[in-house]
Structure formats: structure tokens, C-alpha cells
CSV table of C-alpha atoms in Angstrom, one decimal:
chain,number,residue,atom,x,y,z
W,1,UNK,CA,3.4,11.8,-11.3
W,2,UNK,CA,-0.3,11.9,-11.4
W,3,UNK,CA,-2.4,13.8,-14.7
W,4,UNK,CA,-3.0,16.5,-11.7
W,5,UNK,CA,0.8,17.2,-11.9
W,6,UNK,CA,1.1,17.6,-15.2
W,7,UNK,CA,1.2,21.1,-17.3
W,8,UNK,CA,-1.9,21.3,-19.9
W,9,UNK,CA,0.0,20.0,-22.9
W,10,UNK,CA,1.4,17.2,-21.0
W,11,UNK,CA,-2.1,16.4,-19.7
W,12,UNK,CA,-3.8,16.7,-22.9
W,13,UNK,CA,-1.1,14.5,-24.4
W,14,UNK,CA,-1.8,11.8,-21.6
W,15,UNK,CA,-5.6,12.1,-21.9
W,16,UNK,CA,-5.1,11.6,-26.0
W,17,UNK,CA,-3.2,8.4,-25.3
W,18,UNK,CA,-5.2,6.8,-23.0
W,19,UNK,CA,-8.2,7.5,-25.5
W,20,UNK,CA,-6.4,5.5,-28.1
W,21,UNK,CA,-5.4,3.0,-25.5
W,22,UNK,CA,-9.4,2.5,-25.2
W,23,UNK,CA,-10.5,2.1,-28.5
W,24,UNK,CA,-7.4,-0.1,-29.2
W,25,UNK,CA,-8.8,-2.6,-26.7
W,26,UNK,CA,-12.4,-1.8,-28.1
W,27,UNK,CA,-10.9,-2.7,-31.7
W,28,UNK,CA,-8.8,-6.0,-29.9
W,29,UNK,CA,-12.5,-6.7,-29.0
W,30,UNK,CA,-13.9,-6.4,-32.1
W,31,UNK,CA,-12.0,-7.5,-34.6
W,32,UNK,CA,-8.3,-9.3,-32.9
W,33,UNK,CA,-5.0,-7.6,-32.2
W,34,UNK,CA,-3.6,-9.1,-35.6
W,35,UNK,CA,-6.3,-6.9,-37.0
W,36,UNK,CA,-5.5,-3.3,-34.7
W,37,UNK,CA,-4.5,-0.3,-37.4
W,38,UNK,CA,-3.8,2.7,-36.1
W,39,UNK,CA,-5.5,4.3,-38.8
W,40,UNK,CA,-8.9,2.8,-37.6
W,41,UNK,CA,-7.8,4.1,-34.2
W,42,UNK,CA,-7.7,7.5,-35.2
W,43,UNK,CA,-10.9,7.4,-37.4
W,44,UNK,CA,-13.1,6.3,-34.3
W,45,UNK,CA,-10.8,8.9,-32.3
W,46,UNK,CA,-12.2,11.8,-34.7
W,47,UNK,CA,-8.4,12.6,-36.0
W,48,UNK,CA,-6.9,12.4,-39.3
W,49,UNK,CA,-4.5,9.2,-39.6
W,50,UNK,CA,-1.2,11.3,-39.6
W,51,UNK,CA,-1.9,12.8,-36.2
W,52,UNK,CA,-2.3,9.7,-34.4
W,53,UNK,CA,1.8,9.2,-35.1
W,54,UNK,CA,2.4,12.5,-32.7
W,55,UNK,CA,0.9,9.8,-29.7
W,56,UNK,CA,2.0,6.4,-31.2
W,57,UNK,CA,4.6,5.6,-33.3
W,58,UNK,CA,3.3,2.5,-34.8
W,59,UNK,CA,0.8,-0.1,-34.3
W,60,UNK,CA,3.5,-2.6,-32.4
W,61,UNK,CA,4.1,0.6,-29.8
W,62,UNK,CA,0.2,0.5,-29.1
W,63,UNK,CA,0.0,-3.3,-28.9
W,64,UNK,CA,3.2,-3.0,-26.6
W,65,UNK,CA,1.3,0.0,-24.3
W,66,UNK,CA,-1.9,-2.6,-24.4
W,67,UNK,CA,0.4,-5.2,-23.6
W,68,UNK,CA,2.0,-3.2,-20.6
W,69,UNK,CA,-1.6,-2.1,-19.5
W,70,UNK,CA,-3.1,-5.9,-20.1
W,71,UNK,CA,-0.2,-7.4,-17.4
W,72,UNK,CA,-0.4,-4.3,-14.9
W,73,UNK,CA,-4.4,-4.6,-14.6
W,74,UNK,CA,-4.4,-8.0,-14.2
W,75,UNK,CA,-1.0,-8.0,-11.0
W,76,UNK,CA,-3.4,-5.2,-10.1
W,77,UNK,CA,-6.6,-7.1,-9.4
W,78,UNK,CA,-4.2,-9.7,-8.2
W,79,UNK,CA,-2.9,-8.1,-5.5
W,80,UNK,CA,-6.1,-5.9,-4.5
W,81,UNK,CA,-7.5,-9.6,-4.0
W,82,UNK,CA,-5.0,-10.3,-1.8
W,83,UNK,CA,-4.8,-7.1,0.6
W,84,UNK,CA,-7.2,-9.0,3.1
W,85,UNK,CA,-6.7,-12.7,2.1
W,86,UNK,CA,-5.9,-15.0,5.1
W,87,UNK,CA,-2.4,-15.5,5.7
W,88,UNK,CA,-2.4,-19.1,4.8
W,89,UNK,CA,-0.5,-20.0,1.5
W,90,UNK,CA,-2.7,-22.3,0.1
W,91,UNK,CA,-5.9,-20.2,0.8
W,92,UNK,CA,-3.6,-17.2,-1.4
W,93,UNK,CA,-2.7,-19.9,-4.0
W,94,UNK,CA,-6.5,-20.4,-4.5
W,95,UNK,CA,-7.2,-16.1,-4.8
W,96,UNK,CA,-4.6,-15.8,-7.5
W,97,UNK,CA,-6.0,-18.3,-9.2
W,98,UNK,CA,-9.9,-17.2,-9.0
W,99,UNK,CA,-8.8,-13.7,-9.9
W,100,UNK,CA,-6.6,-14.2,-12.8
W,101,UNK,CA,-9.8,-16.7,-14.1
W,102,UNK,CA,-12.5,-14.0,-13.4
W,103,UNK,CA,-10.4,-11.3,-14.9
W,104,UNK,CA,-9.4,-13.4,-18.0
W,105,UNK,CA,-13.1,-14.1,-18.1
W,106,UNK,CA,-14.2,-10.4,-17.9
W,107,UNK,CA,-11.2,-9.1,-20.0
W,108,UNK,CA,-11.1,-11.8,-22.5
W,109,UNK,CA,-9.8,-10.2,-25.5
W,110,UNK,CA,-7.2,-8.4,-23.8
W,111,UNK,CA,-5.8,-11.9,-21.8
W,112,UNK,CA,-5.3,-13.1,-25.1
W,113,UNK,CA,-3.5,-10.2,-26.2
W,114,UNK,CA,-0.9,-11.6,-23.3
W,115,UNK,CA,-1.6,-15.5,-23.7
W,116,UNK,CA,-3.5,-16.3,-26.7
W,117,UNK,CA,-2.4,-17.0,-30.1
W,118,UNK,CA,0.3,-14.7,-30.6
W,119,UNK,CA,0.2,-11.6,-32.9
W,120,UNK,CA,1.7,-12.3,-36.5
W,121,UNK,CA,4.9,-10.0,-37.0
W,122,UNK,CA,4.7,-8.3,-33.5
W,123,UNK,CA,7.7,-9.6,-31.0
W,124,UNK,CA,7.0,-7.7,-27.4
W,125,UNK,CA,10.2,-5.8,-26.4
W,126,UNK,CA,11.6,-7.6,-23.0
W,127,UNK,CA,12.8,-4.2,-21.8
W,128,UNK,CA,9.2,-2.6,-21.6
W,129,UNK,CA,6.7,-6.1,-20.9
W,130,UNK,CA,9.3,-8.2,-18.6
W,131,UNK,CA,8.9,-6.4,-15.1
W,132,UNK,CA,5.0,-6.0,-15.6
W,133,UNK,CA,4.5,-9.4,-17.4
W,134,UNK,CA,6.3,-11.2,-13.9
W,135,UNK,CA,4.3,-9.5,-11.4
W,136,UNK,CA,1.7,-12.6,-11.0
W,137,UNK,CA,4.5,-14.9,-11.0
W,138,UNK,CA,6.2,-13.3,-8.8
W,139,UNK,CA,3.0,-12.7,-6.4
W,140,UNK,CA,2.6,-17.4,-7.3
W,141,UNK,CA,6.3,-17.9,-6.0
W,142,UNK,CA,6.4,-15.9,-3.4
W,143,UNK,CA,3.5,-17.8,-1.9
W,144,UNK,CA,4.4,-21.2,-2.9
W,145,UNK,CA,8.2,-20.2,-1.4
W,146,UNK,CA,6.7,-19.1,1.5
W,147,UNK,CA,4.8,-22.3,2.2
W,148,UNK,CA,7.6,-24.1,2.1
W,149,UNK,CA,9.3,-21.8,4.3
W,150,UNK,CA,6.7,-22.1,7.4
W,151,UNK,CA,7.1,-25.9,6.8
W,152,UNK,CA,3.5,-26.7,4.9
W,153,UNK,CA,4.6,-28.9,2.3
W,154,UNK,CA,5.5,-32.5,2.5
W,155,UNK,CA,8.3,-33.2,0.7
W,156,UNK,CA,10.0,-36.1,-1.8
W,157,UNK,CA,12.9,-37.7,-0.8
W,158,UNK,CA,15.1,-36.0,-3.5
W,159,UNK,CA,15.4,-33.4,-6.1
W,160,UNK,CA,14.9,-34.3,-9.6
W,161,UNK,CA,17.8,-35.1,-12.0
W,162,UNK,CA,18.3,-32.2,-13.9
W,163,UNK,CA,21.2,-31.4,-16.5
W,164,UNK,CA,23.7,-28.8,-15.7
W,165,UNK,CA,21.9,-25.7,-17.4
W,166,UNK,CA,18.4,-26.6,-16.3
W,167,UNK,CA,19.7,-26.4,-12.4
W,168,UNK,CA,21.2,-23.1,-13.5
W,169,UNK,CA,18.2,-21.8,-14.6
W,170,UNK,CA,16.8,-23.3,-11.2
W,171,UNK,CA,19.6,-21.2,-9.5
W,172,UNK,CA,19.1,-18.0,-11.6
W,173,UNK,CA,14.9,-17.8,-10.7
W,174,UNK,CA,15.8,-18.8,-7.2
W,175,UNK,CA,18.0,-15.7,-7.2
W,176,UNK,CA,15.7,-13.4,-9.0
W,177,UNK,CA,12.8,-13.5,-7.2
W,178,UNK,CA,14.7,-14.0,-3.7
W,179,UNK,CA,13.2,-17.6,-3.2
W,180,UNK,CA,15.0,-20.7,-1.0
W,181,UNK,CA,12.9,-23.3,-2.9
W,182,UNK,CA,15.1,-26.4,-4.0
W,183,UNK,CA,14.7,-27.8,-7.4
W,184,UNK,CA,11.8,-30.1,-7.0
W,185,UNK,CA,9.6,-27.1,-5.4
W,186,UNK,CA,11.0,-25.1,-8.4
W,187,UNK,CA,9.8,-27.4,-10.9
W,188,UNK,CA,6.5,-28.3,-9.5
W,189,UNK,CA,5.9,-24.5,-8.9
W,190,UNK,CA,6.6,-24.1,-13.3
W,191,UNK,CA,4.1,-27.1,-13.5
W,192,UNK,CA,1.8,-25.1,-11.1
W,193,UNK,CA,2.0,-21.9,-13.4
W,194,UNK,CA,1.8,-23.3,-16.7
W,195,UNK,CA,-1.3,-25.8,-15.5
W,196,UNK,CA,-3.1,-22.5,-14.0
W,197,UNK,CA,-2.9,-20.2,-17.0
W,198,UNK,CA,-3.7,-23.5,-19.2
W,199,UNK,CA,-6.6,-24.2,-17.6
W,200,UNK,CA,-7.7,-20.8,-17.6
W,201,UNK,CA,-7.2,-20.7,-21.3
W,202,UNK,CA,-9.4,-23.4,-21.7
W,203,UNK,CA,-12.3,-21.9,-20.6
W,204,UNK,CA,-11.8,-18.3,-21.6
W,205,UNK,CA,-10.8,-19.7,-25.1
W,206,UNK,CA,-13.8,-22.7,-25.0
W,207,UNK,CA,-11.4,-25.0,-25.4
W,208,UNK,CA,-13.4,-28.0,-23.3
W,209,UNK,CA,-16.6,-27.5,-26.2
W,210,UNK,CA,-19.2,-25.9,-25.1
W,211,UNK,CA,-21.4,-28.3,-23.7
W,212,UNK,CA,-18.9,-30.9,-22.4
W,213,UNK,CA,-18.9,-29.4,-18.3
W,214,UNK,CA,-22.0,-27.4,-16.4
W,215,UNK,CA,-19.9,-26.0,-14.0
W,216,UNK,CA,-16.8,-24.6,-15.2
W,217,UNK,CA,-16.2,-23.2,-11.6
W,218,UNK,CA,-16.3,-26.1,-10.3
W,219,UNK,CA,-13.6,-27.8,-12.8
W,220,UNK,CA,-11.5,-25.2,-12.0
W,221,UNK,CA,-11.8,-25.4,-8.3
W,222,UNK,CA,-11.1,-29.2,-8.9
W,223,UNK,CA,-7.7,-28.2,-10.7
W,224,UNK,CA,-6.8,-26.0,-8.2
W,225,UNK,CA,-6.3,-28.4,-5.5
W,226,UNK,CA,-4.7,-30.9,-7.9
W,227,UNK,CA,-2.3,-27.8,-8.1
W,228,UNK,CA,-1.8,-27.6,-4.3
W,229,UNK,CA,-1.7,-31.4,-4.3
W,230,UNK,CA,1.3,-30.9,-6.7
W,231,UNK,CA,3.3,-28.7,-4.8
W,232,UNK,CA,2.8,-30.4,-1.6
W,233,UNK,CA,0.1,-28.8,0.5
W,234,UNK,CA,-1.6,-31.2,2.8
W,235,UNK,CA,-4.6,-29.5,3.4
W,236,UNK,CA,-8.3,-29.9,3.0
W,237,UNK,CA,-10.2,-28.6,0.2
W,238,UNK,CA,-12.2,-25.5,1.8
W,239,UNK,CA,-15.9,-26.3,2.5
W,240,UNK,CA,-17.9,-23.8,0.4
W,241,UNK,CA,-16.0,-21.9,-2.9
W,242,UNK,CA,-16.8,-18.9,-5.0
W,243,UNK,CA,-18.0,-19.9,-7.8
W,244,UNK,CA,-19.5,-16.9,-9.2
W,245,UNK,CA,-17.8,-16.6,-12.0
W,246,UNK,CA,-19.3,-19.0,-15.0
């Protein structure tokens, strides 16, 4: 239901919590989510401290609504950079990648929020950050799984020896996400996934040092086709990249 829908108390309630939703991720800005009160919310909101309770129960429900909001923005610019990619897998592998770098870059506190240093005391409820927290997954496997699907990967000779309970696990993400990958695309697709959001935490954390690479793009362009290179794509490295994004 869109605000437009709404009755005027239910609108006014929706506009009040998206202002505290704002200046939450001003303060994440500012001063780190370990730091959020939502007693400094509702100073800067122009409210006295009890009233903000009527909107949010406690500061863990406005991380958890800034948490929700963090993973929903980011599948969002995900897939908005995908509505007119090329078809090819491994030319989407590369967008999801650049986008979730450019918008951890532009959005930096807030990434961290969802893959930084977690937040002392604060445990995110699966039942409200799961669905929203998979969607660029999801978007990742989906493109690796249809790769190997059209037959663009080259492929070992065997899947890897795995315990009991790992292939199960295998098994239970295959089934999830409606995939057909075998176990070693499965495990080179976690390698993928974990490598991509690791190297984007490098560089929106400055974990390299400062000075130690001009180009950041570049680097990460470099680790990109490593990536491919790791889940079996034989294809060339595209001529010219965006590198906009420092």
C-alpha cells in the first residue's frame, strides 16, 4: 500500500518513521551504529525522548528497520542495474559486482551496518533481515546457475569431497534458491560471494592502506575476473571498464 493509500494518522505515523529512519542513518554516519540512541534520534527529530517509543520500540528495532532498509536499497540498485544488462552471465556477474562496490562506496556507513564489524549486544532477528539480506545472493546464483545451465563454464572432472552434512547443506541451497549447480559450482560460487563482498570491504573499509594501489577500480576489476576465472567462465576480459567509481 503506498503513503497515498493511507488514512492521515497512518500517513503521519509512516512519515514520522521514515524521519527517524533518516537521522538514524545520519547518526550511523556520524558517530557508528554501536553509538545510535534513540534518545539522540528524537532530540534532532524535535520530540521529547518518550514519544519516540510510540514509532520505535527500542534502538535494536531501528537498527533492525535500517538493517531491512540497508539490504533492500542495495538488491534495489542491484537489480535496477541489471534491467538492461546484456544477457550474458558473466557480463551480469561483473554489474553486480560494480554496483554493490559503488553503493558500498556511496553508502558506506550503512554497508557496514550489514557487513562491517558487528554491533555489540544487537543480534538481527532472521525472521525480519533473512528474505531482504538474500536478495543479492540470490540475484549472484541465479546468474552463476544460469551459466552453467547454457553450458558456459568448463568444468573439473569431479566434485569435491565433502562430509555428509556439508553436501546437505549443498542440497538444501540448491533447493532454496531453485538452482541445478553440482557441488563444485556450489562451492566455487560461496568462494565467489565471500571474495566479492571481501574485496569490497577492503576498499570501503581502507583496508589495502591508503597509499598502497592508484586505481582501486582497477584492482577490483582485476578480482573480478579472477572470480569468473573461479567459477569457470572462459571468456575474455571486456575491453574498456567502468571505472568511475574511486
Amino acid at each position: 500500500m503506498s503513503s497515498d493509500q493511507l488514512g492521515p494518522r497512518a500517513r503521519a505515523r509512516a512519515q514520522t518513521i521514515a524521519e527517524i529512519k533518516r537521522i538514524g542513518r545520519e547518526h550511523l554516519a556520524s558517530q557508528g551504529a554501536a553509538a545510535l540512541s534513540l534518545r539522540a534520534v528524537a532530540r534532532d527529530l524535535g520530540m521529547v525522548s518518550s514519544a519516540v517509543y510510540r514509532y520505535v520500540s527500542s534502538r535494536d528495532d531501528l537498527l533492525t528497520m535500517l538493517v531491512v532498509d540497508g539490504y533492500n536499497a542495495l538488491g534495489d540498485a542491484v537489480d535496477a542495474a541489471l534491467t538492461d544488462a546484456p544477457v550474458d552471465p558473466a557480463s551480469r556477474f561483473r554489474i553486480i559486482g560494480r554496483t554493490v562496490r559503488e553503493w558500498a562506496l556511496a553508502e558506506p556507513a550503512w554497508y557496514g551496518l550489514l557487513y562491517g564489524t558487528p554491533v555489540p549486544g544487537y543480534h538481527a532477528p532472521a525472521e525480519d533481515t533473512s528474505a531482504p539480506g538474500l536478495r543479492v545472493i540470490a540475484t549472484l546464483l541465479g546468474v552463476i546457475d544460469s551459466a552453467y545451465r547454457a553450458g558456459l563454464l568448463d568444468t573439473p572432472g569431479a566434485d569435491p569431497a565433502i562430509s555428509a552434512r556439508t553436501a546437505a547443506d549443498f542440497a538444501a541451497i540448491r533447493e532454496q534458491f531453485d538452482l541445478i549447480a553440482p557441488d563444485w559450482l556450489i562451492a566455487a560460487a560461496l568462494g565467489a560471494w565471500t571474495t566479492l563482498f571481501g574485496a569490497v570491504n577492503f576498499d570501503v573499509f581502507d583496508m589495502y592502506g591508503r597509499d598502497t594501489f592508484a586505481d582501486r577500480a582497477e584492482i577490483f576489476e582485476l578480482q573480478i575476473e579472477q572470480l569468473l576465472g573461479l567459477l569457470g567462465f572462459a571468456v575474455p576480459r571486456p575491453v574498456s571498464t567502468d571505472r568511475s567509481v574511486r
